[in-house]
Short mmCIF file of N, CA and C in Angstrom, two decimals:
data_model
loop_
_atom_site.label_atom_id
_atom_site.label_comp_id
_atom_site.label_asym_id
_atom_site.label_seq_id
_atom_site.Cartn_x
_atom_site.Cartn_y
_atom_site.Cartn_z
N MET A 1 0.85 -1.16 -0.01
CA MET A 1 0.02 0.02 0.00
C MET A 1 0.87 1.25 0.00
N HIS A 2 1.95 1.24 0.74
CA HIS A 2 2.85 2.37 0.76
C HIS A 2 3.51 2.67 -0.55
N LEU A 3 3.88 1.59 -1.28
CA LEU A 3 4.47 1.75 -2.62
C LEU A 3 3.45 2.40 -3.56
N LYS A 4 2.23 2.02 -3.53
CA LYS A 4 1.18 2.60 -4.36
C LYS A 4 1.04 4.10 -4.14
N THR A 5 1.13 4.49 -2.88
CA THR A 5 1.04 5.91 -2.54
C THR A 5 2.20 6.68 -3.17
N ILE A 6 3.34 6.15 -2.99
CA ILE A 6 4.57 6.79 -3.56
C ILE A 6 4.48 6.94 -5.05
N LYS A 7 4.06 5.84 -5.74
CA LYS A 7 3.87 5.91 -7.18
C LYS A 7 2.86 6.93 -7.57
N SER A 8 1.76 6.99 -6.87
CA SER A 8 0.71 7.99 -7.15
C SER A 8 1.20 9.38 -6.99
N ILE A 9 1.99 9.63 -5.91
CA ILE A 9 2.52 11.02 -5.74
C ILE A 9 3.51 11.35 -6.85
N CYS A 10 4.41 10.43 -7.20
CA CYS A 10 5.35 10.68 -8.24
C CYS A 10 4.66 10.93 -9.60
N LEU A 11 3.68 10.16 -9.93
CA LEU A 11 2.94 10.36 -11.20
C LEU A 11 2.23 11.69 -11.21
N SER A 12 1.62 12.03 -10.07
CA SER A 12 0.93 13.35 -9.94
C SER A 12 1.93 14.54 -10.13
N TYR A 13 3.10 14.38 -9.51
CA TYR A 13 4.12 15.40 -9.60
C TYR A 13 4.60 15.50 -11.06
N LEU A 14 4.82 14.39 -11.73
CA LEU A 14 5.26 14.38 -13.13
C LEU A 14 4.22 15.06 -13.98
N ALA A 15 2.94 14.69 -13.82
CA ALA A 15 1.89 15.32 -14.59
C ALA A 15 1.84 16.85 -14.35
N PHE A 16 2.03 17.26 -13.12
CA PHE A 16 2.05 18.68 -12.79
C PHE A 16 3.16 19.40 -13.49
N LEU A 17 4.36 18.79 -13.54
CA LEU A 17 5.51 19.32 -14.27
C LEU A 17 5.28 19.45 -15.75
N ILE A 18 4.69 18.43 -16.28
CA ILE A 18 4.39 18.50 -17.77
C ILE A 18 3.44 19.52 -18.12
N ILE A 19 2.43 19.70 -17.31
CA ILE A 19 1.35 20.65 -17.63
C ILE A 19 1.84 22.10 -17.42
N PHE A 20 2.52 22.36 -16.25
CA PHE A 20 2.83 23.74 -15.91
C PHE A 20 4.26 24.13 -16.21
N TYR A 21 5.11 23.23 -16.60
CA TYR A 21 6.48 23.58 -16.93
C TYR A 21 6.83 22.80 -18.20
N PRO A 22 6.37 23.33 -19.35
CA PRO A 22 6.61 22.59 -20.62
C PRO A 22 8.11 22.51 -20.90
N PRO A 23 8.50 21.47 -21.63
CA PRO A 23 9.92 21.35 -21.90
C PRO A 23 10.40 22.53 -22.73
N LYS A 24 11.70 22.91 -22.51
CA LYS A 24 12.26 24.01 -23.27
C LYS A 24 12.40 23.65 -24.74
N ILE A 25 11.85 24.43 -25.58
CA ILE A 25 11.96 24.23 -27.01
C ILE A 25 13.03 25.22 -27.52
N ASP A 26 13.91 24.66 -28.31
CA ASP A 26 14.99 25.50 -28.80
C ASP A 26 14.46 26.45 -29.89
N ALA A 27 13.84 27.53 -29.37
CA ALA A 27 13.21 28.44 -30.24
C ALA A 27 14.03 29.70 -30.46
N LEU A 28 15.33 29.62 -30.15
CA LEU A 28 16.21 30.77 -30.34
C LEU A 28 16.18 31.12 -31.84
N SER A 29 15.75 32.32 -32.07
CA SER A 29 15.64 32.76 -33.44
C SER A 29 17.03 33.15 -33.97
N HIS A 30 17.17 33.00 -35.25
CA HIS A 30 18.44 33.42 -35.89
C HIS A 30 18.44 34.94 -36.06
N LYS A 31 19.61 35.52 -35.96
CA LYS A 31 19.82 36.88 -36.29
C LYS A 31 20.84 36.94 -37.39
N TRP A 32 20.35 36.89 -38.62
CA TRP A 32 21.19 36.74 -39.79
C TRP A 32 21.82 38.12 -40.11
N ILE A 33 23.14 38.06 -40.30
CA ILE A 33 23.91 39.25 -40.67
C ILE A 33 24.51 38.98 -42.04
N ALA A 34 24.23 39.82 -43.03
CA ALA A 34 24.73 39.63 -44.38
C ALA A 34 26.11 40.31 -44.58
N VAL A 35 26.93 39.65 -45.32
CA VAL A 35 28.18 40.28 -45.75
C VAL A 35 27.96 40.80 -47.20
N PRO A 36 28.81 41.65 -47.71
CA PRO A 36 28.62 42.16 -49.06
C PRO A 36 28.48 41.01 -50.08
N LYS A 37 27.48 41.11 -50.96
CA LYS A 37 27.17 40.12 -51.92
C LYS A 37 28.29 39.94 -52.95
N SER A 38 28.35 38.81 -53.62
CA SER A 38 29.23 38.58 -54.69
C SER A 38 28.47 38.19 -55.93
N GLN A 39 29.15 37.92 -57.03
CA GLN A 39 28.47 37.53 -58.27
C GLN A 39 27.76 36.24 -58.13
N TYR A 40 28.17 35.42 -57.16
CA TYR A 40 27.57 34.07 -56.96
C TYR A 40 26.36 34.03 -56.07
N GLY A 41 26.23 35.05 -55.21
CA GLY A 41 25.11 35.05 -54.25
C GLY A 41 25.45 35.81 -53.01
N GLU A 42 24.89 35.35 -51.90
CA GLU A 42 24.94 36.04 -50.64
C GLU A 42 25.33 35.04 -49.56
N GLN A 43 26.12 35.50 -48.59
CA GLN A 43 26.55 34.75 -47.41
C GLN A 43 26.02 35.50 -46.16
N LEU A 44 25.40 34.75 -45.28
CA LEU A 44 24.93 35.28 -44.04
C LEU A 44 25.48 34.51 -42.83
N TRP A 45 25.61 35.12 -41.72
CA TRP A 45 26.00 34.42 -40.51
C TRP A 45 25.10 34.76 -39.35
N ASP A 46 24.93 33.86 -38.48
CA ASP A 46 23.92 34.01 -37.39
C ASP A 46 24.59 34.57 -36.12
N GLN A 47 24.31 35.84 -35.78
CA GLN A 47 24.90 36.46 -34.63
C GLN A 47 24.52 35.77 -33.35
N ASN A 48 23.37 35.12 -33.28
CA ASN A 48 22.92 34.44 -32.10
C ASN A 48 23.60 33.06 -31.88
N SER A 49 24.33 32.61 -32.88
CA SER A 49 24.93 31.27 -32.79
C SER A 49 26.38 31.29 -32.35
N ILE A 50 26.94 32.44 -32.17
CA ILE A 50 28.41 32.58 -31.86
C ILE A 50 28.78 31.84 -30.55
N GLU A 51 29.77 30.98 -30.66
CA GLU A 51 30.34 30.32 -29.50
C GLU A 51 31.83 30.39 -29.60
N LYS A 52 32.51 30.67 -28.53
CA LYS A 52 33.99 30.67 -28.50
C LYS A 52 34.37 29.40 -27.71
N ASN A 53 35.16 28.53 -28.39
CA ASN A 53 35.53 27.27 -27.69
C ASN A 53 36.80 27.44 -26.89
N SER A 54 37.24 26.42 -26.19
CA SER A 54 38.36 26.54 -25.32
C SER A 54 39.71 26.75 -26.05
N ASN A 55 39.72 26.45 -27.35
CA ASN A 55 40.94 26.70 -28.15
C ASN A 55 41.00 28.16 -28.63
N GLY A 56 39.93 28.89 -28.39
CA GLY A 56 39.89 30.29 -28.86
C GLY A 56 39.30 30.43 -30.23
N PHE A 57 38.88 29.35 -30.83
CA PHE A 57 38.18 29.42 -32.19
C PHE A 57 36.74 29.77 -31.92
N ILE A 58 36.19 30.39 -33.00
CA ILE A 58 34.77 30.79 -32.91
C ILE A 58 33.97 29.92 -33.84
N ARG A 59 32.85 29.40 -33.30
CA ARG A 59 31.91 28.57 -34.07
C ARG A 59 30.70 29.35 -34.30
N ILE A 60 30.23 29.35 -35.58
CA ILE A 60 29.01 30.01 -35.96
C ILE A 60 28.18 29.19 -36.94
N LEU A 61 26.93 29.57 -37.11
CA LEU A 61 26.11 29.05 -38.19
C LEU A 61 26.17 30.08 -39.33
N SER A 62 26.22 29.56 -40.52
CA SER A 62 26.28 30.46 -41.72
C SER A 62 25.51 29.81 -42.83
N LYS A 63 25.03 30.60 -43.72
CA LYS A 63 24.34 30.04 -44.93
C LYS A 63 24.73 30.83 -46.15
N PHE A 64 24.78 30.06 -47.23
CA PHE A 64 25.08 30.61 -48.55
C PHE A 64 23.77 30.57 -49.34
N VAL A 65 23.36 31.75 -49.89
CA VAL A 65 22.15 31.82 -50.73
C VAL A 65 22.61 32.12 -52.15
N PRO A 66 22.50 31.16 -53.07
CA PRO A 66 22.95 31.40 -54.45
C PRO A 66 22.15 32.46 -55.09
N LYS A 67 22.73 33.05 -56.10
CA LYS A 67 22.08 34.19 -56.81
C LYS A 67 20.72 33.73 -57.38
N SER A 68 20.73 32.57 -57.95
CA SER A 68 19.41 32.01 -58.42
C SER A 68 19.26 30.62 -57.79
N THR A 69 18.12 30.37 -57.22
CA THR A 69 17.87 29.08 -56.58
C THR A 69 16.96 28.24 -57.44
N THR A 70 17.26 26.95 -57.57
CA THR A 70 16.47 25.94 -58.25
C THR A 70 16.48 24.73 -57.35
N ASP A 71 15.97 23.60 -57.87
CA ASP A 71 15.99 22.35 -57.12
C ASP A 71 17.47 21.92 -56.91
N ILE A 72 18.36 22.30 -57.86
CA ILE A 72 19.73 21.87 -57.77
C ILE A 72 20.53 22.87 -56.96
N THR A 73 20.33 24.15 -57.12
CA THR A 73 21.05 25.13 -56.39
C THR A 73 20.17 25.73 -55.31
N GLN A 74 20.37 25.26 -54.06
CA GLN A 74 19.63 25.67 -52.91
C GLN A 74 20.52 26.39 -51.92
N ASP A 75 19.89 26.89 -50.90
CA ASP A 75 20.71 27.49 -49.78
C ASP A 75 21.54 26.37 -49.21
N ILE A 76 22.76 26.69 -48.82
CA ILE A 76 23.62 25.69 -48.14
C ILE A 76 23.91 26.18 -46.79
N LEU A 77 23.71 25.32 -45.76
CA LEU A 77 23.84 25.70 -44.33
C LEU A 77 25.16 25.14 -43.84
N TYR A 78 25.90 25.98 -43.17
CA TYR A 78 27.24 25.57 -42.67
C TYR A 78 27.30 25.79 -41.16
N THR A 79 28.05 24.90 -40.49
CA THR A 79 28.54 25.17 -39.14
C THR A 79 30.05 25.37 -39.34
N MET A 80 30.49 26.59 -39.10
CA MET A 80 31.89 26.96 -39.37
C MET A 80 32.65 27.23 -38.11
N GLU A 81 33.96 27.01 -38.12
CA GLU A 81 34.86 27.41 -37.10
C GLU A 81 35.76 28.43 -37.75
N ILE A 82 36.07 29.48 -36.97
CA ILE A 82 36.91 30.59 -37.48
C ILE A 82 38.10 30.76 -36.56
N ASN A 83 39.27 30.90 -37.14
CA ASN A 83 40.48 31.22 -36.40
C ASN A 83 40.84 32.63 -36.77
N CYS A 84 40.46 33.60 -35.90
CA CYS A 84 40.65 34.97 -36.21
C CYS A 84 42.12 35.39 -36.30
N SER A 85 42.97 34.80 -35.52
CA SER A 85 44.38 35.18 -35.52
C SER A 85 45.10 34.82 -36.78
N GLU A 86 44.58 33.76 -37.49
CA GLU A 86 45.22 33.37 -38.79
C GLU A 86 44.32 33.62 -40.00
N THR A 87 43.17 34.18 -39.78
CA THR A 87 42.17 34.39 -40.83
C THR A 87 41.93 33.15 -41.63
N THR A 88 41.64 32.03 -40.95
CA THR A 88 41.35 30.79 -41.59
C THR A 88 39.99 30.26 -41.06
N PHE A 89 39.44 29.23 -41.73
CA PHE A 89 38.17 28.69 -41.38
C PHE A 89 38.11 27.23 -41.67
N ARG A 90 37.16 26.54 -41.11
CA ARG A 90 36.87 25.17 -41.53
C ARG A 90 35.38 24.91 -41.33
N ASP A 91 34.85 24.09 -42.20
CA ASP A 91 33.45 23.71 -42.16
C ASP A 91 33.29 22.43 -41.36
N ILE A 92 32.66 22.58 -40.20
CA ILE A 92 32.53 21.42 -39.27
C ILE A 92 31.35 20.57 -39.79
N ALA A 93 30.32 21.14 -40.30
CA ALA A 93 29.17 20.43 -40.80
C ALA A 93 28.48 21.26 -41.87
N VAL A 94 27.70 20.56 -42.70
CA VAL A 94 26.97 21.19 -43.78
C VAL A 94 25.59 20.56 -43.91
N GLY A 95 24.69 21.31 -44.54
CA GLY A 95 23.36 20.75 -44.74
C GLY A 95 22.58 21.55 -45.76
N ALA A 96 21.53 21.00 -46.29
CA ALA A 96 20.67 21.64 -47.27
C ALA A 96 19.34 21.91 -46.63
N ASN A 97 18.85 20.99 -45.78
CA ASN A 97 17.53 21.21 -45.16
C ASN A 97 17.61 21.69 -43.72
N LYS A 98 18.68 21.30 -43.02
CA LYS A 98 18.89 21.70 -41.63
C LYS A 98 20.37 21.73 -41.34
N PHE A 99 20.73 22.44 -40.28
CA PHE A 99 22.07 22.53 -39.90
C PHE A 99 22.62 21.19 -39.41
N ASN A 100 23.84 20.92 -39.66
CA ASN A 100 24.59 19.72 -39.18
C ASN A 100 23.98 18.40 -39.71
N GLU A 101 23.48 18.46 -40.96
CA GLU A 101 22.96 17.21 -41.57
C GLU A 101 24.13 16.23 -41.83
N PHE A 102 25.22 16.81 -42.29
CA PHE A 102 26.41 15.98 -42.61
C PHE A 102 27.60 16.53 -41.90
N GLU A 103 28.14 15.85 -40.95
CA GLU A 103 29.28 16.29 -40.17
C GLU A 103 30.55 16.02 -41.02
N ASN A 104 31.46 16.95 -40.89
CA ASN A 104 32.75 16.81 -41.58
C ASN A 104 33.85 16.56 -40.50
N LYS A 105 34.04 15.32 -40.23
CA LYS A 105 34.93 14.92 -39.09
C LYS A 105 36.44 15.23 -39.37
N ASP A 106 36.82 15.27 -40.60
CA ASP A 106 38.23 15.50 -40.91
C ASP A 106 38.39 16.89 -41.56
N SER A 107 37.65 17.88 -41.10
CA SER A 107 37.80 19.20 -41.71
C SER A 107 39.14 19.82 -41.37
N GLU A 108 39.74 20.41 -42.40
CA GLU A 108 41.03 21.04 -42.23
C GLU A 108 40.83 22.53 -42.34
N TRP A 109 41.76 23.26 -41.70
CA TRP A 109 41.74 24.70 -41.79
C TRP A 109 42.08 25.15 -43.17
N LYS A 110 41.36 26.12 -43.69
CA LYS A 110 41.59 26.60 -45.05
C LYS A 110 41.73 28.10 -45.07
N GLU A 111 42.46 28.56 -46.02
CA GLU A 111 42.58 29.99 -46.32
C GLU A 111 41.35 30.40 -47.14
N PRO A 112 40.84 31.62 -46.99
CA PRO A 112 39.73 32.05 -47.83
C PRO A 112 40.11 32.22 -49.32
N ASN A 113 41.36 32.34 -49.61
CA ASN A 113 41.82 32.48 -50.98
C ASN A 113 41.10 33.56 -51.77
N GLY A 114 40.87 34.69 -51.13
CA GLY A 114 40.27 35.83 -51.84
C GLY A 114 38.78 35.70 -51.99
N ASP A 115 38.12 34.63 -51.41
CA ASP A 115 36.68 34.53 -51.54
C ASP A 115 36.04 35.64 -50.71
N LYS A 116 35.35 36.53 -51.43
CA LYS A 116 34.80 37.76 -50.83
C LYS A 116 33.76 37.42 -49.77
N LEU A 117 33.00 36.35 -50.00
CA LEU A 117 31.94 36.02 -49.02
C LEU A 117 32.55 35.43 -47.70
N ILE A 118 33.49 34.54 -47.84
CA ILE A 118 34.08 33.93 -46.63
C ILE A 118 34.92 34.97 -45.93
N LEU A 119 35.69 35.79 -46.62
CA LEU A 119 36.38 36.89 -45.96
C LEU A 119 35.48 37.81 -45.23
N GLY A 120 34.35 38.12 -45.82
CA GLY A 120 33.36 38.96 -45.20
C GLY A 120 32.88 38.38 -43.87
N VAL A 121 32.58 37.12 -43.88
CA VAL A 121 32.12 36.42 -42.63
C VAL A 121 33.19 36.48 -41.61
N ILE A 122 34.43 36.10 -41.97
CA ILE A 122 35.54 36.05 -41.00
C ILE A 122 35.73 37.44 -40.41
N ASN A 123 35.84 38.40 -41.24
CA ASN A 123 36.10 39.78 -40.75
C ASN A 123 35.01 40.31 -39.85
N GLN A 124 33.73 40.11 -40.24
CA GLN A 124 32.62 40.61 -39.44
C GLN A 124 32.54 39.87 -38.08
N VAL A 125 32.71 38.55 -38.10
CA VAL A 125 32.63 37.75 -36.89
C VAL A 125 33.76 38.11 -35.95
N CYS A 126 34.99 38.26 -36.47
CA CYS A 126 36.17 38.55 -35.64
C CYS A 126 36.04 39.94 -35.02
N VAL A 127 35.51 40.93 -35.79
CA VAL A 127 35.31 42.25 -35.25
C VAL A 127 34.23 42.19 -34.19
N PHE A 128 33.18 41.50 -34.43
CA PHE A 128 32.05 41.38 -33.48
C PHE A 128 32.48 40.78 -32.16
N ILE A 129 33.26 39.70 -32.25
CA ILE A 129 33.63 38.98 -31.02
C ILE A 129 34.62 39.77 -30.18
N ASN A 130 35.42 40.62 -30.84
CA ASN A 130 36.42 41.44 -30.10
C ASN A 130 35.77 42.76 -29.82
#
Protein backbone atom coordinates (compact mmCIF):
# COMPACT_ATOMS: atom_id res chain seq x y z
CA MET A 1 0.00 0.00 0.00
CA HIS A 2 2.85 2.37 0.81
CA LEU A 3 4.45 1.74 -2.61
CA LYS A 4 1.18 2.61 -4.40
CA THR A 5 1.02 5.91 -2.55
CA ILE A 6 4.59 6.81 -3.55
CA LYS A 7 3.89 5.89 -7.19
CA SER A 8 0.71 7.96 -7.15
CA ILE A 9 2.53 11.00 -5.73
CA CYS A 10 5.35 10.66 -8.26
CA LEU A 11 2.95 10.37 -11.20
CA SER A 12 0.94 13.35 -9.96
CA TYR A 13 4.13 15.40 -9.61
CA LEU A 14 5.25 14.38 -13.12
CA ALA A 15 1.86 15.33 -14.58
CA PHE A 16 2.05 18.68 -12.78
CA LEU A 17 5.52 19.35 -14.24
CA ILE A 18 4.44 18.45 -17.77
CA ILE A 19 1.37 20.68 -17.62
CA PHE A 20 2.83 23.73 -15.90
CA TYR A 21 6.48 23.56 -16.92
CA PRO A 22 6.62 22.61 -20.61
CA PRO A 23 9.95 21.34 -21.93
CA LYS A 24 12.26 24.00 -23.27
CA ILE A 25 11.95 24.23 -27.02
CA ASP A 26 15.00 25.49 -28.82
CA ALA A 27 13.21 28.47 -30.26
CA LEU A 28 16.21 30.75 -30.33
CA SER A 29 15.65 32.73 -33.46
CA HIS A 30 18.44 33.42 -35.88
CA LYS A 31 19.83 36.91 -36.27
CA TRP A 32 21.21 36.77 -39.79
CA ILE A 33 23.92 39.26 -40.69
CA ALA A 34 24.74 39.64 -44.39
CA VAL A 35 28.19 40.27 -45.78
CA PRO A 36 28.61 42.16 -49.07
CA LYS A 37 27.18 40.09 -51.93
CA SER A 38 29.26 38.57 -54.70
CA GLN A 39 28.47 37.56 -58.27
CA TYR A 40 27.58 34.08 -56.99
CA GLY A 41 25.14 35.05 -54.27
CA GLU A 42 24.96 36.03 -50.64
CA GLN A 43 26.52 34.76 -47.41
CA LEU A 44 24.92 35.30 -44.02
CA TRP A 45 26.04 34.41 -40.50
CA ASP A 46 23.93 34.02 -37.39
CA GLN A 47 24.90 36.45 -34.65
CA ASN A 48 22.91 34.43 -32.09
CA SER A 49 24.94 31.28 -32.78
CA ILE A 50 28.41 32.58 -31.86
CA GLU A 51 30.32 30.29 -29.51
CA LYS A 52 33.96 30.66 -28.50
CA ASN A 53 35.51 27.28 -27.68
CA SER A 54 38.38 26.50 -25.30
CA ASN A 55 40.94 26.72 -28.14
CA GLY A 56 39.90 30.30 -28.86
CA PHE A 57 38.22 29.41 -32.14
CA ILE A 58 34.79 30.81 -32.92
CA ARG A 59 31.95 28.56 -34.07
CA ILE A 60 29.00 30.03 -35.96
CA LEU A 61 26.12 29.05 -38.19
CA SER A 62 26.30 30.43 -41.70
CA LYS A 63 24.36 30.05 -44.91
CA PHE A 64 25.06 30.64 -48.56
CA VAL A 65 22.17 31.82 -50.72
CA PRO A 66 22.96 31.37 -54.43
CA LYS A 67 22.09 34.19 -56.81
CA SER A 68 19.42 32.01 -58.42
CA THR A 69 17.86 29.08 -56.59
CA THR A 70 16.49 25.96 -58.25
CA ASP A 71 16.01 22.36 -57.13
CA ILE A 72 19.72 21.87 -57.77
CA THR A 73 21.06 25.15 -56.39
CA GLN A 74 19.62 25.69 -52.92
CA ASP A 75 20.70 27.47 -49.79
CA ILE A 76 23.64 25.69 -48.16
CA LEU A 77 23.84 25.68 -44.38
CA TYR A 78 27.22 25.55 -42.66
CA THR A 79 28.55 25.19 -39.16
CA MET A 80 31.89 26.97 -39.38
CA GLU A 81 34.85 27.44 -37.09
CA ILE A 82 36.92 30.56 -37.51
CA ASN A 83 40.49 31.20 -36.40
CA CYS A 84 40.64 35.00 -36.19
CA SER A 85 44.39 35.19 -35.51
CA GLU A 86 45.21 33.36 -38.76
CA THR A 87 42.18 34.41 -40.83
CA THR A 88 41.34 30.77 -41.59
CA PHE A 89 38.16 28.70 -41.38
CA ARG A 90 36.87 25.16 -41.51
CA ASP A 91 33.44 23.71 -42.16
CA ILE A 92 32.49 21.43 -39.29
CA ALA A 93 29.15 20.40 -40.81
CA VAL A 94 26.99 21.19 -43.80
CA GLY A 95 23.35 20.75 -44.73
CA ALA A 96 20.68 21.65 -47.24
CA ASN A 97 17.52 21.21 -45.16
CA LYS A 98 18.87 21.72 -41.65
CA PHE A 99 22.11 22.53 -39.90
CA ASN A 100 24.55 19.71 -39.18
CA GLU A 101 22.97 17.20 -41.58
CA PHE A 102 26.40 15.98 -42.61
CA GLU A 103 29.30 16.27 -40.19
CA ASN A 104 32.76 16.83 -41.58
CA LYS A 105 34.91 14.92 -39.11
CA ASP A 106 38.21 15.51 -40.94
CA SER A 107 37.79 19.18 -41.70
CA GLU A 108 41.03 21.04 -42.22
CA TRP A 109 41.74 24.71 -41.78
CA LYS A 110 41.56 26.61 -45.06
CA GLU A 111 42.57 30.01 -46.32
CA PRO A 112 39.72 32.05 -47.83
CA ASN A 113 41.84 32.48 -50.99
CA GLY A 114 40.25 35.82 -51.83
CA ASP A 115 36.66 34.50 -51.52
CA LYS A 116 34.79 37.75 -50.85
CA LEU A 117 31.95 36.01 -49.01
CA ILE A 118 34.09 33.94 -46.64
CA LEU A 119 36.42 36.87 -45.96
CA GLY A 120 33.36 38.98 -45.18
CA VAL A 121 32.12 36.43 -42.64
CA ILE A 122 35.54 36.04 -41.02
CA ASN A 123 36.10 39.80 -40.79
CA GLN A 124 32.64 40.59 -39.42
CA VAL A 125 32.64 37.75 -36.88
CA CYS A 126 36.15 38.55 -35.63
CA VAL A 127 35.32 42.26 -35.24
CA PHE A 128 32.06 41.40 -33.49
CA ILE A 129 33.64 38.97 -31.03
CA ASN A 130 36.39 41.42 -30.09
